[in-house]
Amino acid sequence: MNLNQVTLPVKDMNEAVSFYLTLGMIQIVDTPHYARFQCPDGDATFSLSLETGNYNNSAVIYFEHEQLDELYASLVEKGIRFEQPPTAQRYLWTEAILKDPSGNKIKLYWAGENRLNPPWKVEKEGKKRR
């Protein structure tokens, strides 16, 4: 199995599309109620769905970038506001935190080898959890 995409709810499609284009995403679907993007590196996609009712989204979407400090600086220059600048975390990732115009939480991060191989990695491949 491979994760195909994540869909985020948005309140204003035009504002949300503009925001994600500013982050550097590549738009591949454009409708009044749905937009899909490809990440600039790799084949991952994510989408936006226009929601007219009230909703509460507590999910966090992560976008990985090796030159996180440079990306952060360039986005700040473009007017993107962050809740947290790139900060080293105890779990060995460096993360910058921001929210899109609809309030969806985003973490731009770099983890290097620690993303798939942290020092505390479970070495029980092929065994099912009970």
Short mmCIF file of C-alpha atoms in Angstrom, two decimals:
data_model
loop_
_atom_site.label_atom_id
_atom_site.label_comp_id
_atom_site.label_asym_id
_atom_site.label_seq_id
_atom_site.Cartn_x
_atom_site.Cartn_y
_atom_site.Cartn_z
CA MET A 1 0.00 0.00 0.00
CA ASN A 2 1.09 3.59 -0.62
CA LEU A 3 -0.59 6.74 0.69
CA ASN A 4 -2.16 8.50 -2.30
CA GLN A 5 -3.35 11.79 -0.88
CA VAL A 6 -4.85 13.71 2.01
CA THR A 7 -7.87 15.99 1.52
CA LEU A 8 -8.19 19.13 3.63
CA PRO A 9 -11.43 21.05 4.17
CA VAL A 10 -11.33 24.74 3.23
CA LYS A 11 -13.69 27.67 3.68
CA ASP A 12 -12.60 29.74 0.65
CA MET A 13 -11.26 27.80 -2.34
CA ASN A 14 -9.65 30.77 -4.12
CA GLU A 15 -7.82 31.89 -0.98
CA ALA A 16 -6.69 28.33 -0.20
CA VAL A 17 -5.47 27.66 -3.75
CA SER A 18 -3.49 30.89 -3.74
CA PHE A 19 -1.91 29.94 -0.39
CA TYR A 20 -0.78 26.49 -1.56
CA LEU A 21 0.53 27.86 -4.85
CA THR A 22 2.60 30.31 -2.79
CA LEU A 23 4.02 27.35 -0.84
CA GLY A 24 5.22 25.99 -4.19
CA MET A 25 2.66 23.26 -4.86
CA ILE A 26 1.71 22.35 -8.43
CA GLN A 27 -2.04 22.48 -9.10
CA ILE A 28 -3.34 19.57 -11.17
CA VAL A 29 -7.14 19.84 -10.65
CA ASP A 30 -9.16 23.06 -10.47
CA THR A 31 -12.90 23.18 -9.84
CA PRO A 32 -14.99 25.58 -7.73
CA HIS A 33 -15.39 22.94 -4.98
CA TYR A 34 -12.24 20.80 -5.31
CA ALA A 35 -8.56 21.33 -6.06
CA ARG A 36 -5.68 18.87 -6.13
CA PHE A 37 -1.97 19.55 -5.99
CA GLN A 38 1.21 17.61 -6.60
CA CYS A 39 4.09 18.26 -4.27
CA PRO A 40 7.07 19.79 -6.09
CA ASP A 41 9.27 16.82 -5.14
CA GLY A 42 8.09 13.25 -5.64
CA ASP A 43 4.67 11.92 -6.62
CA ALA A 44 2.63 12.75 -3.50
CA THR A 45 -0.61 14.66 -3.98
CA PHE A 46 -3.07 16.35 -1.66
CA SER A 47 -6.40 18.02 -2.26
CA LEU A 48 -8.72 20.69 -0.95
CA SER A 49 -12.48 20.29 -0.62
CA LEU A 50 -14.78 23.27 -0.19
CA GLU A 51 -16.85 22.89 2.97
CA THR A 52 -19.85 25.18 3.43
CA GLY A 53 -20.84 24.01 6.90
CA ASN A 54 -19.00 24.17 10.20
CA TYR A 55 -16.20 21.69 10.65
CA ASN A 56 -13.33 20.98 13.00
CA ASN A 57 -10.17 19.53 11.49
CA SER A 58 -7.53 18.54 14.02
CA ALA A 59 -5.32 16.70 11.52
CA VAL A 60 -1.81 17.98 10.84
CA ILE A 61 -0.29 17.76 7.37
CA TYR A 62 3.50 17.47 7.06
CA PHE A 63 5.58 18.56 4.09
CA GLU A 64 9.24 17.55 4.14
CA HIS A 65 11.98 19.78 2.75
CA GLU A 66 15.72 19.30 3.16
CA GLN A 67 16.57 23.03 3.01
CA LEU A 68 13.97 23.95 5.61
CA ASP A 69 15.64 27.16 6.81
CA GLU A 70 15.89 28.50 3.26
CA LEU A 71 12.28 27.54 2.48
CA TYR A 72 11.12 29.21 5.68
CA ALA A 73 12.99 32.44 4.84
CA SER A 74 11.63 32.54 1.28
CA LEU A 75 8.04 31.98 2.45
CA VAL A 76 8.32 34.69 5.10
CA GLU A 77 9.51 37.05 2.33
CA LYS A 78 6.36 36.12 0.37
CA GLY A 79 4.16 37.07 3.32
CA ILE A 80 3.47 33.62 4.78
CA ARG A 81 3.01 33.86 8.55
CA PHE A 82 4.33 31.12 10.81
CA GLU A 83 3.34 30.17 14.34
CA GLN A 84 6.80 28.70 14.91
CA PRO A 85 10.08 29.10 12.98
CA PRO A 86 12.17 25.98 12.24
CA THR A 87 12.78 24.48 15.67
CA ALA A 88 14.62 21.28 16.66
CA GLN A 89 12.24 18.82 18.34
CA ARG A 90 13.03 16.15 20.93
CA TYR A 91 12.07 13.45 18.41
CA LEU A 92 14.95 14.58 16.15
CA TRP A 93 12.93 16.49 13.54
CA THR A 94 13.15 20.20 12.80
CA GLU A 95 9.71 21.74 12.29
CA ALA A 96 8.18 25.07 11.30
CA ILE A 97 4.46 25.45 12.04
CA LEU A 98 1.87 27.47 10.14
CA LYS A 99 -1.83 27.38 9.32
CA ASP A 100 -3.52 27.75 5.97
CA PRO A 101 -6.27 30.40 5.53
CA SER A 102 -8.90 27.87 6.70
CA GLY A 103 -7.00 27.06 9.90
CA ASN A 104 -5.57 23.69 8.82
CA LYS A 105 -2.30 23.06 10.68
CA ILE A 106 0.79 22.49 8.54
CA LYS A 107 4.27 21.48 9.58
CA LEU A 108 7.17 22.02 7.23
CA TYR A 109 9.94 19.78 8.47
CA TRP A 110 13.21 18.00 7.87
CA ALA A 111 13.99 14.72 9.61
CA GLY A 112 16.64 13.15 7.40
CA GLU A 113 17.35 9.53 8.34
CA ASN A 114 15.31 9.92 11.52
CA ARG A 115 12.02 9.99 9.58
CA LEU A 116 12.16 6.26 8.80
CA ASN A 117 15.02 5.16 11.05
CA PRO A 118 14.87 6.91 14.43
CA PRO A 119 17.07 5.51 17.22
CA TRP A 120 13.92 4.00 18.81
CA LYS A 121 12.70 2.27 15.64
CA VAL A 122 10.69 -0.91 16.23
CA GLU A 123 12.48 -3.87 14.62
CA LYS A 124 9.53 -6.25 14.43
CA GLU A 125 8.84 -6.32 10.68
CA GLY A 126 6.24 -8.83 9.61
CA LYS A 127 4.77 -9.29 13.08
CA LYS A 128 1.22 -8.23 13.79
CA ARG A 129 0.33 -6.21 16.84
CA ARG A 130 -2.25 -7.73 19.14
#
